[in-house]
PDB file of C-alpha atoms in Angstrom:
ATOM      1  CA  MET O   1       0.049   0.005   0.043  1.00  0.00           C
ATOM      2  CA  LEU O   2       2.819   2.376   0.981  1.00  0.00           C
ATOM      3  CA  SER O   3       4.744   1.579  -2.153  1.00  0.00           C
ATOM      4  CA  ARG O   4       1.670   2.415  -4.366  1.00  0.00           C
ATOM      5  CA  GLN O   5       1.173   5.730  -2.572  1.00  0.00           C
ATOM      6  CA  LEU O   6       4.877   6.547  -3.077  1.00  0.00           C
ATOM      7  CA  LYS O   7       4.614   5.807  -6.774  1.00  0.00           C
ATOM      8  CA  THR O   8       1.567   8.066  -7.021  1.00  0.00           C
ATOM      9  CA  LEU O   9       3.345  10.895  -5.283  1.00  0.00           C
ATOM     10  CA  VAL O  10       6.479  10.578  -7.653  1.00  0.00           C
ATOM     11  CA  PHE O  11       4.257  10.458 -10.648  1.00  0.00           C
ATOM     12  CA  CYS O  12       2.422  13.554  -9.493  1.00  0.00           C
ATOM     13  CA  PHE O  13       5.692  15.340  -8.785  1.00  0.00           C
ATOM     14  CA  LEU O  14       7.078  14.507 -12.348  1.00  0.00           C
ATOM     15  CA  ALA O  15       3.773  15.634 -13.899  1.00  0.00           C
ATOM     16  CA  ILE O  16       3.865  18.943 -12.083  1.00  0.00           C
ATOM     17  CA  LEU O  17       7.473  19.478 -12.985  1.00  0.00           C
ATOM     18  CA  THR O  18       6.752  18.792 -16.646  1.00  0.00           C
ATOM     19  CA  LEU O  19       3.798  21.026 -16.668  1.00  0.00           C
ATOM     20  CA  ALA O  20       5.698  23.788 -14.930  1.00  0.00           C
ATOM     21  CA  GLY O  21       8.657  23.515 -17.318  1.00  0.00           C
ATOM     22  CA  SER O  22       6.296  23.601 -20.347  1.00  0.00           C
ATOM     23  CA  LYS O  23       4.463  26.674 -18.955  1.00  0.00           C
ATOM     24  CA  LEU O  24       7.799  28.450 -18.326  1.00  0.00           C
ATOM     25  CA  ALA O  25       8.955  27.726 -21.804  1.00  0.00           C
ATOM     26  CA  ALA O  26       5.764  28.887 -23.235  1.00  0.00           C
ATOM     27  CA  GLN O  27       5.946  32.166 -21.275  1.00  0.00           C
ATOM     28  CA  ASP O  28       9.507  32.822 -22.084  1.00  0.00           C
ATOM     29  CA  GLU O  29      10.647  32.143 -25.663  1.00  0.00           C
ATOM     30  CA  GLY O  30      14.275  32.644 -24.470  1.00  0.00           C
ATOM     31  CA  PHE O  31      13.959  29.782 -21.955  1.00  0.00           C
ATOM     32  CA  ASP O  32      17.061  27.506 -22.382  1.00  0.00           C
ATOM     33  CA  PHE O  33      16.918  24.184 -20.593  1.00  0.00           C
ATOM     34  CA  ASN O  34      20.573  23.633 -21.414  1.00  0.00           C
ATOM     35  CA  SER O  35      21.544  26.843 -19.571  1.00  0.00           C
ATOM     36  CA  LEU O  36      19.393  25.730 -16.650  1.00  0.00           C
ATOM     37  CA  ILE O  37      21.511  22.608 -16.267  1.00  0.00           C
ATOM     38  CA  ILE O  38      24.760  24.599 -16.513  1.00  0.00           C
ATOM     39  CA  ASP O  39      23.503  26.942 -13.775  1.00  0.00           C
ATOM     40  CA  ALA O  40      22.771  23.905 -11.589  1.00  0.00           C
ATOM     41  CA  GLU O  41      26.312  22.511 -12.160  1.00  0.00           C
ATOM     42  CA  LEU O  42      27.908  25.843 -11.607  1.00  0.00           C
ATOM     43  CA  TYR O  43      26.016  26.027  -8.272  1.00  0.00           C
ATOM     44  CA  ILE O  44      27.541  22.777  -7.262  1.00  0.00           C
ATOM     45  CA  TRP O  45      30.955  23.782  -8.562  1.00  0.00           C
ATOM     46  CA  ASN O  46      30.856  27.045  -6.618  1.00  0.00           C
ATOM     47  CA  ARG O  47      29.781  25.456  -3.313  1.00  0.00           C
ATOM     48  CA  ILE O  48      32.755  22.967  -3.554  1.00  0.00           C
ATOM     49  CA  SER O  49      35.096  25.894  -4.498  1.00  0.00           C
ATOM     50  CA  ASP O  50      33.859  27.952  -1.580  1.00  0.00           C
ATOM     51  CA  ALA O  51      34.375  24.962   0.723  1.00  0.00           C
ATOM     52  CA  LEU O  52      37.955  24.492  -0.444  1.00  0.00           C
ATOM     53  CA  ASP O  53      38.647  28.182   0.145  1.00  0.00           C
ATOM     54  CA  LEU O  54      38.115  27.771   3.919  1.00  0.00           C
ATOM     55  CA  PHE O  55      41.619  26.555   4.568  1.00  0.00           C
ATOM     56  CA  ARG O  56      45.053  27.288   3.261  1.00  0.00           C
ATOM     57  CA  GLY O  57      48.444  25.504   3.917  1.00  0.00           C
ATOM     58  CA  GLY O  58      52.072  25.608   3.183  1.00  0.00           C
ATOM     59  CA  LEU O  59      55.393  23.774   3.679  1.00  0.00           C
ATOM     60  CA  ALA O  60      58.973  24.942   3.615  1.00  0.00           C
ATOM     61  CA  GLY O  61      62.477  23.591   4.130  1.00  0.00           C
ATOM     62  CA  GLY O  62      65.552  25.161   5.607  1.00  0.00           C
ATOM     63  CA  PRO O  63      67.048  26.125   9.080  1.00  0.00           C
ATOM     64  CA  ALA O  64      64.193  27.556  11.149  1.00  0.00           C
ATOM     65  CA  LEU O  65      63.006  27.846  14.767  1.00  0.00           C
ATOM     66  CA  GLY O  66      59.962  29.223  16.432  1.00  0.00           C
ATOM     67  CA  ALA O  67      56.184  29.341  16.162  1.00  0.00           C
ATOM     68  CA  GLU O  68      53.268  31.713  15.806  1.00  0.00           C
ATOM     69  CA  VAL O  69      49.577  31.588  16.474  1.00  0.00           C
ATOM     70  CA  ALA O  70      47.128  34.237  15.466  1.00  0.00           C
ATOM     71  CA  VAL O  71      43.385  34.710  15.885  1.00  0.00           C
ATOM     72  CA  THR O  72      43.032  37.663  13.394  1.00  0.00           C
ATOM     73  CA  GLU O  73      45.741  40.297  13.326  1.00  0.00           C
ATOM     74  CA  TYR O  74      44.660  41.657  16.598  1.00  0.00           C
ATOM     75  CA  VAL O  75      45.378  38.600  18.718  1.00  0.00           C
ATOM     76  CA  GLN O  76      48.797  37.126  17.868  1.00  0.00           C
ATOM     77  CA  LEU O  77      51.578  35.446  19.779  1.00  0.00           C
ATOM     78  CA  GLY O  78      54.812  34.040  18.661  1.00  0.00           C
ATOM     79  CA  ALA O  79      58.436  34.502  17.429  1.00  0.00           C
ATOM     80  CA  TYR O  80      60.431  32.719  14.797  1.00  0.00           C
ATOM     81  CA  ALA O  81      63.435  33.046  12.518  1.00  0.00           C
ATOM     82  CA  SER O  82      64.039  31.067   9.371  1.00  0.00           C
ATOM     83  CA  TYR O  83      66.058  30.831   6.200  1.00  0.00           C
ATOM     84  CA  GLU O  84      63.822  28.757   3.977  1.00  0.00           C
ATOM     85  CA  LYS O  85      62.415  27.925   0.558  1.00  0.00           C
ATOM     86  CA  GLY O  86      58.778  26.929   0.419  1.00  0.00           C
ATOM     87  CA  VAL O  87      55.367  26.928  -1.160  1.00  0.00           C
ATOM     88  CA  ALA O  88      51.839  27.906  -0.147  1.00  0.00           C
ATOM     89  CA  PHE O  89      49.069  25.962  -1.533  1.00  0.00           C
ATOM     90  CA  PRO O  90      45.286  26.449  -1.755  1.00  0.00           C
ATOM     91  CA  HIS O  91      44.190  23.727   0.638  1.00  0.00           C
ATOM     92  CA  PHE O  92      44.930  20.221   1.884  1.00  0.00           C
ATOM     93  CA  ILE O  93      43.047  18.123  -0.714  1.00  0.00           C
ATOM     94  CA  PHE O  94      45.581  18.088  -3.565  1.00  0.00           C
ATOM     95  CA  PRO O  95      43.396  16.301  -6.199  1.00  0.00           C
ATOM     96  CA  PHE O  96      40.986  19.279  -5.807  1.00  0.00           C
ATOM     97  CA  TRP O  97      43.739  21.801  -6.716  1.00  0.00           C
ATOM     98  CA  LEU O  98      42.374  21.355 -10.189  1.00  0.00           C
ATOM     99  CA  VAL O  99      39.513  23.530  -9.172  1.00  0.00           C
ATOM    100  CA  ASP O 100      41.923  26.496  -8.554  1.00  0.00           C
ATOM    101  CA  TYR O 101      43.766  25.513 -11.802  1.00  0.00           C
ATOM    102  CA  TYR O 102      40.703  25.855 -13.756  1.00  0.00           C
ATOM    103  CA  GLU O 103      39.368  29.027 -11.970  1.00  0.00           C
ATOM    104  CA  LYS O 104      42.679  31.035 -12.095  1.00  0.00           C
ATOM    105  CA  LYS O 105      44.691  32.155 -15.078  1.00  0.00           C
ATOM    106  CA  GLU O 106      47.771  32.655 -12.912  1.00  0.00           C
ATOM    107  CA  PRO O 107      49.592  29.817 -10.974  1.00  0.00           C
ATOM    108  CA  PHE O 108      47.865  28.923  -7.786  1.00  0.00           C
ATOM    109  CA  LEU O 109      50.922  27.771  -5.991  1.00  0.00           C
ATOM    110  CA  GLU O 110      52.812  30.637  -4.364  1.00  0.00           C
ATOM    111  CA  PHE O 111      56.588  29.978  -3.904  1.00  0.00           C
ATOM    112  CA  HIS O 112      58.987  31.974  -1.588  1.00  0.00           C
ATOM    113  CA  GLU O 113      62.576  31.960  -0.638  1.00  0.00           C
ATOM    114  CA  GLY O 114      64.553  34.076   1.835  1.00  0.00           C
ATOM    115  CA  ARG O 115      65.346  35.008   5.435  1.00  0.00           C
ATOM    116  CA  TYR O 116      62.390  35.729   7.722  1.00  0.00           C
ATOM    117  CA  ALA O 117      62.247  36.817  11.376  1.00  0.00           C
ATOM    118  CA  THR O 118      59.098  37.808  13.235  1.00  0.00           C
ATOM    119  CA  ALA O 119      57.899  38.655  16.766  1.00  0.00           C
ATOM    120  CA  SER O 120      54.273  39.376  17.631  1.00  0.00           C
ATOM    121  CA  PHE O 121      52.097  40.003  20.621  1.00  0.00           C
ATOM    122  CA  GLY O 122      48.459  40.997  20.596  1.00  0.00           C
ATOM    123  CA  ALA O 123      48.020  43.553  17.776  1.00  0.00           C
ATOM    124  CA  TRP O 124      51.777  44.445  17.825  1.00  0.00           C
ATOM    125  CA  ARG O 125      54.046  42.752  15.286  1.00  0.00           C
ATOM    126  CA  THR O 126      57.466  43.360  13.983  1.00  0.00           C
ATOM    127  CA  GLU O 127      59.209  41.468  11.276  1.00  0.00           C
ATOM    128  CA  LYS O 128      62.288  41.485   9.054  1.00  0.00           C
ATOM    129  CA  PHE O 129      62.745  39.697   5.859  1.00  0.00           C
ATOM    130  CA  ASN O 130      65.127  39.414   2.860  1.00  0.00           C
ATOM    131  CA  ASP O 131      62.982  37.827   0.243  1.00  0.00           C
ATOM    132  CA  SER O 132      64.838  36.699  -2.852  1.00  0.00           C
ATOM    133  CA  ALA O 133      61.806  37.313  -5.004  1.00  0.00           C
ATOM    134  CA  GLU O 134      61.901  41.030  -4.033  1.00  0.00           C
ATOM    135  CA  THR O 135      58.272  40.946  -2.820  1.00  0.00           C
ATOM    136  CA  ASN O 136      56.590  41.883   0.392  1.00  0.00           C
ATOM    137  CA  ILE O 137      56.354  39.686   3.453  1.00  0.00           C
ATOM    138  CA  ASN O 138      52.908  38.366   2.321  1.00  0.00           C
ATOM    139  CA  ARG O 139      54.801  35.968  -0.010  1.00  0.00           C
ATOM    140  CA  HIS O 140      56.082  34.147   3.142  1.00  0.00           C
ATOM    141  CA  PHE O 141      52.903  32.222   3.544  1.00  0.00           C
ATOM    142  CA  PRO O 142      49.919  34.512   2.714  1.00  0.00           C
ATOM    143  CA  ARG O 143      48.009  36.073   5.589  1.00  0.00           C
ATOM    144  CA  ASN O 144      44.820  38.275   5.743  1.00  0.00           C
ATOM    145  CA  LYS O 145      43.513  40.536   8.459  1.00  0.00           C
ATOM    146  CA  TRP O 146      40.799  38.019   9.814  1.00  0.00           C
ATOM    147  CA  ASP O 147      42.680  34.813   9.271  1.00  0.00           C
ATOM    148  CA  VAL O 148      43.145  32.248  12.167  1.00  0.00           C
ATOM    149  CA  ARG O 149      46.759  31.037  11.647  1.00  0.00           C
ATOM    150  CA  VAL O 150      49.199  28.439  13.034  1.00  0.00           C
ATOM    151  CA  GLN O 151      52.827  28.632  11.947  1.00  0.00           C
ATOM    152  CA  LEU O 152      55.477  26.165  13.116  1.00  0.00           C
ATOM    153  CA  HIS O 153      59.227  26.233  12.444  1.00  0.00           C
ATOM    154  CA  ALA O 154      61.148  23.265  13.659  1.00  0.00           C
ATOM    155  CA  PHE O 155      64.804  22.832  12.608  1.00  0.00           C
ATOM    156  CA  ILE O 156      64.655  22.082   8.898  1.00  0.00           C
ATOM    157  CA  LEU O 157      60.829  21.956   8.279  1.00  0.00           C
ATOM    158  CA  SER O 158      58.264  24.737   8.433  1.00  0.00           C
ATOM    159  CA  ALA O 159      54.558  24.293   8.209  1.00  0.00           C
ATOM    160  CA  TYR O 160      51.666  26.736   7.999  1.00  0.00           C
ATOM    161  CA  ALA O 161      47.818  26.374   8.150  1.00  0.00           C
ATOM    162  CA  THR O 162      45.033  28.990   8.319  1.00  0.00           C
ATOM    163  CA  PHE O 163      41.375  29.058   8.524  1.00  0.00           C
ATOM    164  CA  ARG O 164      39.676  31.926   6.726  1.00  0.00           C
ATOM    165  CA  PRO O 165      36.494  33.273   8.427  1.00  0.00           C
ATOM    166  CA  VAL O 166      35.764  35.571   5.489  1.00  0.00           C
ATOM    167  CA  GLU O 167      35.492  32.649   3.186  1.00  0.00           C
ATOM    168  CA  PHE O 168      33.289  30.846   5.717  1.00  0.00           C
ATOM    169  CA  ILE O 169      30.813  33.759   5.299  1.00  0.00           C
ATOM    170  CA  ASP O 170      31.156  33.348   1.520  1.00  0.00           C
ATOM    171  CA  PHE O 171      30.567  29.562   1.903  1.00  0.00           C
ATOM    172  CA  LEU O 172      27.358  29.983   3.927  1.00  0.00           C
ATOM    173  CA  GLY O 173      26.088  32.880   1.817  1.00  0.00           C
ATOM    174  CA  GLY O 174      26.537  30.921  -1.341  1.00  0.00           C
ATOM    175  CA  PHE O 175      23.792  28.512  -0.425  1.00  0.00           C
ATOM    176  CA  VAL O 176      21.205  31.373  -0.745  1.00  0.00           C
ATOM    177  CA  GLY O 177      22.894  33.052  -3.738  1.00  0.00           C
ATOM    178  CA  TRP O 178      24.966  35.635  -1.865  1.00  0.00           C
ATOM    179  CA  ASP O 179      28.477  35.757  -3.270  1.00  0.00           C
ATOM    180  CA  TYR O 180      30.258  37.698  -0.542  1.00  0.00           C
ATOM    181  CA  SER O 181      33.776  37.280  -2.061  1.00  0.00           C
ATOM    182  CA  GLY O 182      32.659  37.824  -5.629  1.00  0.00           C
ATOM    183  CA  ASP O 183      34.510  34.608  -6.789  1.00  0.00           C
ATOM    184  CA  ASP O 184      31.669  32.507  -8.024  1.00  0.00           C
ATOM    185  CA  GLN O 185      31.768  31.187 -11.644  1.00  0.00           C
ATOM    186  CA  ARG O 186      28.822  32.383 -13.607  1.00  0.00           C
ATOM    187  CA  LEU O 187      27.103  31.299 -16.876  1.00  0.00           C
ATOM    188  CA  ASP O 188      28.458  32.936 -19.980  1.00  0.00           C
ATOM    189  CA  TYR O 189      25.433  33.595 -22.183  1.00  0.00           C
ATOM    190  CA  VAL O 190      27.707  34.847 -25.153  1.00  0.00           C
ATOM    191  CA  ALA O 191      29.651  31.574 -25.428  1.00  0.00           C
ATOM    192  CA  THR O 192      28.900  29.282 -28.271  1.00  0.00           C
ATOM    193  CA  ARG O 193      28.328  25.725 -26.992  1.00  0.00           C
ATOM    194  CA  TYR O 194      28.370  22.435 -28.560  1.00  0.00           C
ATOM    195  CA  PRO O 195      26.984  20.052 -25.897  1.00  0.00           C
ATOM    196  CA  ALA O 196      26.368  17.199 -28.342  1.00  0.00           C
ATOM    197  CA  ASP O 197      30.075  17.342 -29.501  1.00  0.00           C
ATOM    198  CA  GLN O 198      31.258  17.260 -25.902  1.00  0.00           C
ATOM    199  CA  PHE O 199      29.060  14.449 -24.969  1.00  0.00           C
ATOM    200  CA  GLY O 200      30.225  12.297 -27.852  1.00  0.00           C
ATOM    201  CA  ARG O 201      33.854  13.191 -27.255  1.00  0.00           C
ATOM    202  CA  GLY O 202      33.623  12.256 -23.624  1.00  0.00           C
ATOM    203  CA  LEU O 203      31.827   8.936 -24.318  1.00  0.00           C
ATOM    204  CA  CYS O 204      34.625   8.130 -26.893  1.00  0.00           C
ATOM    205  CA  ASN O 205      37.314   8.943 -24.310  1.00  0.00           C
ATOM    206  CA  VAL O 206      35.763   6.658 -21.730  1.00  0.00           C
ATOM    207  CA  LEU O 207      35.085   3.698 -24.135  1.00  0.00           C
ATOM    208  CA  PHE O 208      38.099   3.810 -26.252  1.00  0.00           C
ATOM    209  CA  GLY O 209      40.809   5.549 -24.128  1.00  0.00           C
ATOM    210  CA  ILE O 210      42.400   2.140 -23.547  1.00  0.00           C
ATOM    211  CA  PHE O 211      43.604   2.190 -27.189  1.00  0.00           C
ATOM    212  CA  GLU O 212      46.074   4.873 -26.255  1.00  0.00           C
ATOM    213  CA  VAL O 213      48.322   2.026 -25.029  1.00  0.00           C
ATOM    214  CA  PRO O 214      48.754   0.103 -28.255  1.00  0.00           C
ATOM    215  CA  VAL O 215      48.703   3.179 -30.415  1.00  0.00           C
ATOM    216  CA  ASN O 216      51.562   4.770 -28.516  1.00  0.00           C
ATOM    217  CA  ILE O 217      53.556   1.573 -28.423  1.00  0.00           C
ATOM    218  CA  MET O 218      53.252   1.173 -32.163  1.00  0.00           C
ATOM    219  CA  ARG O 219      53.960   4.825 -32.859  1.00  0.00           C
ATOM    220  CA  VAL O 220      57.144   4.968 -30.725  1.00  0.00           C
ATOM    221  CA  THR O 221      58.299   1.591 -32.102  1.00  0.00           C
ATOM    222  CA  ALA O 222      58.000   2.845 -35.676  1.00  0.00           C
ATOM    223  CA  THR O 223      59.906   6.044 -34.962  1.00  0.00           C
ATOM    224  CA  GLU O 224      62.476   4.995 -32.321  1.00  0.00           C
ATOM    225  CA  GLY O 225      62.673   1.165 -32.299  1.00  0.00           C
ATOM    226  CA  ASP O 226      61.451  -1.849 -30.402  1.00  0.00           C
ATOM    227  CA  LEU O 227      62.953  -1.199 -27.032  1.00  0.00           C
ATOM    228  CA  PRO O 228      61.711   2.452 -26.700  1.00  0.00           C
ATOM    229  CA  GLY O 229      58.393   1.206 -27.919  1.00  0.00           C
ATOM    230  CA  LEU O 230      58.033  -1.301 -25.159  1.00  0.00           C
ATOM    231  CA  SER O 231      59.288   1.197 -22.404  1.00  0.00           C
ATOM    232  CA  LYS O 232      58.638   4.754 -23.446  1.00  0.00           C
ATOM    233  CA  GLY O 233      55.602   3.895 -25.664  1.00  0.00           C
ATOM    234  CA  LEU O 234      54.068   1.713 -22.859  1.00  0.00           C
ATOM    235  CA  GLY O 235      54.512   4.552 -20.358  1.00  0.00           C
ATOM    236  CA  LEU O 236      53.070   7.204 -22.656  1.00  0.00           C
ATOM    237  CA  GLY O 237      50.147   4.965 -23.486  1.00  0.00           C
ATOM    238  CA  ILE O 238      49.222   4.281 -19.879  1.00  0.00           C
ATOM    239  CA  TRP O 239      49.452   7.995 -19.007  1.00  0.00           C
ATOM    240  CA  ARG O 240      47.427   9.123 -21.912  1.00  0.00           C
ATOM    241  CA  PHE O 241      44.845   6.342 -21.267  1.00  0.00           C
ATOM    242  CA  ILE O 242      44.321   7.580 -17.662  1.00  0.00           C
ATOM    243  CA  CYS O 243      44.166  11.175 -18.923  1.00  0.00           C
ATOM    244  CA  ARG O 244      41.506  10.272 -21.440  1.00  0.00           C
ATOM    245  CA  GLU O 245      39.400   8.294 -18.897  1.00  0.00           C
ATOM    246  CA  VAL O 246      39.479  11.126 -16.341  1.00  0.00           C
ATOM    247  CA  VAL O 247      38.679  13.818 -18.922  1.00  0.00           C
ATOM    248  CA  GLY O 248      36.101  11.667 -20.513  1.00  0.00           C
ATOM    249  CA  VAL O 249      34.175  11.393 -17.217  1.00  0.00           C
ATOM    250  CA  VAL O 250      34.518  15.093 -16.665  1.00  0.00           C
ATOM    251  CA  GLU O 251      33.296  15.906 -20.174  1.00  0.00           C
ATOM    252  CA  LEU O 252      30.190  13.546 -19.778  1.00  0.00           C
ATOM    253  CA  VAL O 253      29.267  15.064 -16.451  1.00  0.00           C
ATOM    254  CA  THR O 254      29.618  18.662 -17.694  1.00  0.00           C
ATOM    255  CA  PHE O 255      28.533  18.130 -21.364  1.00  0.00           C
ATOM    256  CA  PRO O 256      25.861  20.953 -21.236  1.00  0.00           C
ATOM    257  CA  PHE O 257      28.761  23.428 -21.125  1.00  0.00           C
ATOM    258  CA  GLY O 258      29.781  22.323 -24.622  1.00  0.00           C
ATOM    259  CA  TRP O 259      33.302  23.705 -24.443  1.00  0.00           C
ATOM    260  CA  GLN O 260      36.315  22.957 -26.629  1.00  0.00           C
ATOM    261  CA  PRO O 261      38.310  19.739 -26.299  1.00  0.00           C
ATOM    262  CA  ILE O 262      40.513  19.463 -23.171  1.00  0.00           C
ATOM    263  CA  ILE O 263      42.678  16.900 -24.805  1.00  0.00           C
ATOM    264  CA  GLN O 264      44.061  17.333 -28.416  1.00  0.00           C
ATOM    265  CA  PRO O 265      43.834  15.437 -30.606  1.00  0.00           C
ATOM    266  CA  GLU O 266      40.129  15.360 -29.876  1.00  0.00           C
ATOM    267  CA  TYR O 267      39.907  11.579 -30.619  1.00  0.00           C
ATOM    268  CA  ILE O 268      42.342   8.729 -30.360  1.00  0.00           C
ATOM    269  CA  PHE O 269      42.350   8.083 -34.166  1.00  0.00           C
ATOM    270  CA  PRO O 270      42.457  11.614 -35.640  1.00  0.00           C
ATOM    271  CA  LEU O 271      42.506  12.411 -39.436  1.00  0.00           C
ATOM    272  CA  ASN O 272      45.716  14.409 -38.850  1.00  0.00           C
ATOM    273  CA  GLN O 273      48.216  11.864 -37.447  1.00  0.00           C
ATOM    274  CA  ASN O 274      50.870  14.506 -36.927  1.00  0.00           C
ATOM    275  CA  MET O 275      48.924  16.493 -34.354  1.00  0.00           C
ATOM    276  CA  ASN O 276      50.725  16.930 -31.128  1.00  0.00           C
ATOM    277  CA  TRP O 277      49.144  15.376 -28.022  1.00  0.00           C
ATOM    278  CA  ARG O 278      48.458  17.895 -25.263  1.00  0.00           C
ATOM    279  CA  THR O 279      45.960  18.886 -22.629  1.00  0.00           C
ATOM    280  CA  GLN O 280      44.517  22.370 -21.992  1.00  0.00           C
ATOM    281  CA  ARG O 281      42.081  24.245 -19.865  1.00  0.00           C
ATOM    282  CA  PRO O 282      38.406  24.004 -20.810  1.00  0.00           C
ATOM    283  CA  SER O 283      37.601  26.990 -22.990  1.00  0.00           C
ATOM    284  CA  PHE O 284      34.458  28.084 -24.928  1.00  0.00           C
ATOM    285  CA  HIS O 285      34.153  28.334 -28.636  1.00  0.00           C
ATOM    286  CA  LYS O 286      34.382  31.946 -29.793  1.00  0.00           C
ATOM    287  CA  ARG O 287      31.958  33.751 -32.073  1.00  0.00           C
ATOM    288  CA  TYR O 288      33.515  35.454 -35.084  1.00  0.00           C
TER     289      TYR O 288
END
């Protein structure tokens, strides 16, 4: 009995959704269901991106000693001295660094090298630095006014972690459409989209990506010999097979975007056999 009622409710919900969609399309000739899907996917993307923005981290190597803890720039305590070379990264889930890679045109890893010395208490802070990059102290592990930070320097290893309250506000506001930090990705209504092309390309990558292995073995063997074919060709084939599978899944999930190919050549067996194999950021087709 309960199962029958549940089926009835589901049927009614689908019927209402269909009628509402038809009515909306009739009222607005510009209604684009594909754009609606893109907006939904961008909403999910932006919520993930906002969540990843909550934390930052960094590592460095070199002679160092000391520590610092800060709850905003008004409550600080610590002292340290170091001569180090290190990097600050977006967050601690490195596979999701791809989110930052796709959203930013510039490199998302921030490197620094130099001598640093800092002492802080409350709102008071003094620091000296000799940064080889000739930039300000912010390059030595980024910090903002309201960040909650922990920084530890122990002999030859330095580590840094921060929680960003401003991004937490942005994260919560994003659920109701408030982009406090102004960093959300938005639908580009001008871009020319080919969702069918992207869907077909993604499906081919998933189904036939394995052929990268024999194709590369034969290609390298033909140009460099048997031994390079079995070693270099095999390695290239496995790597490109993995790339095509991952990209294929991404293109299938995001096919409404209809962007240009992430991998060139677009298909495993291209008409132009001399095309260089490469990967690139997703980009939209331009209108001329």
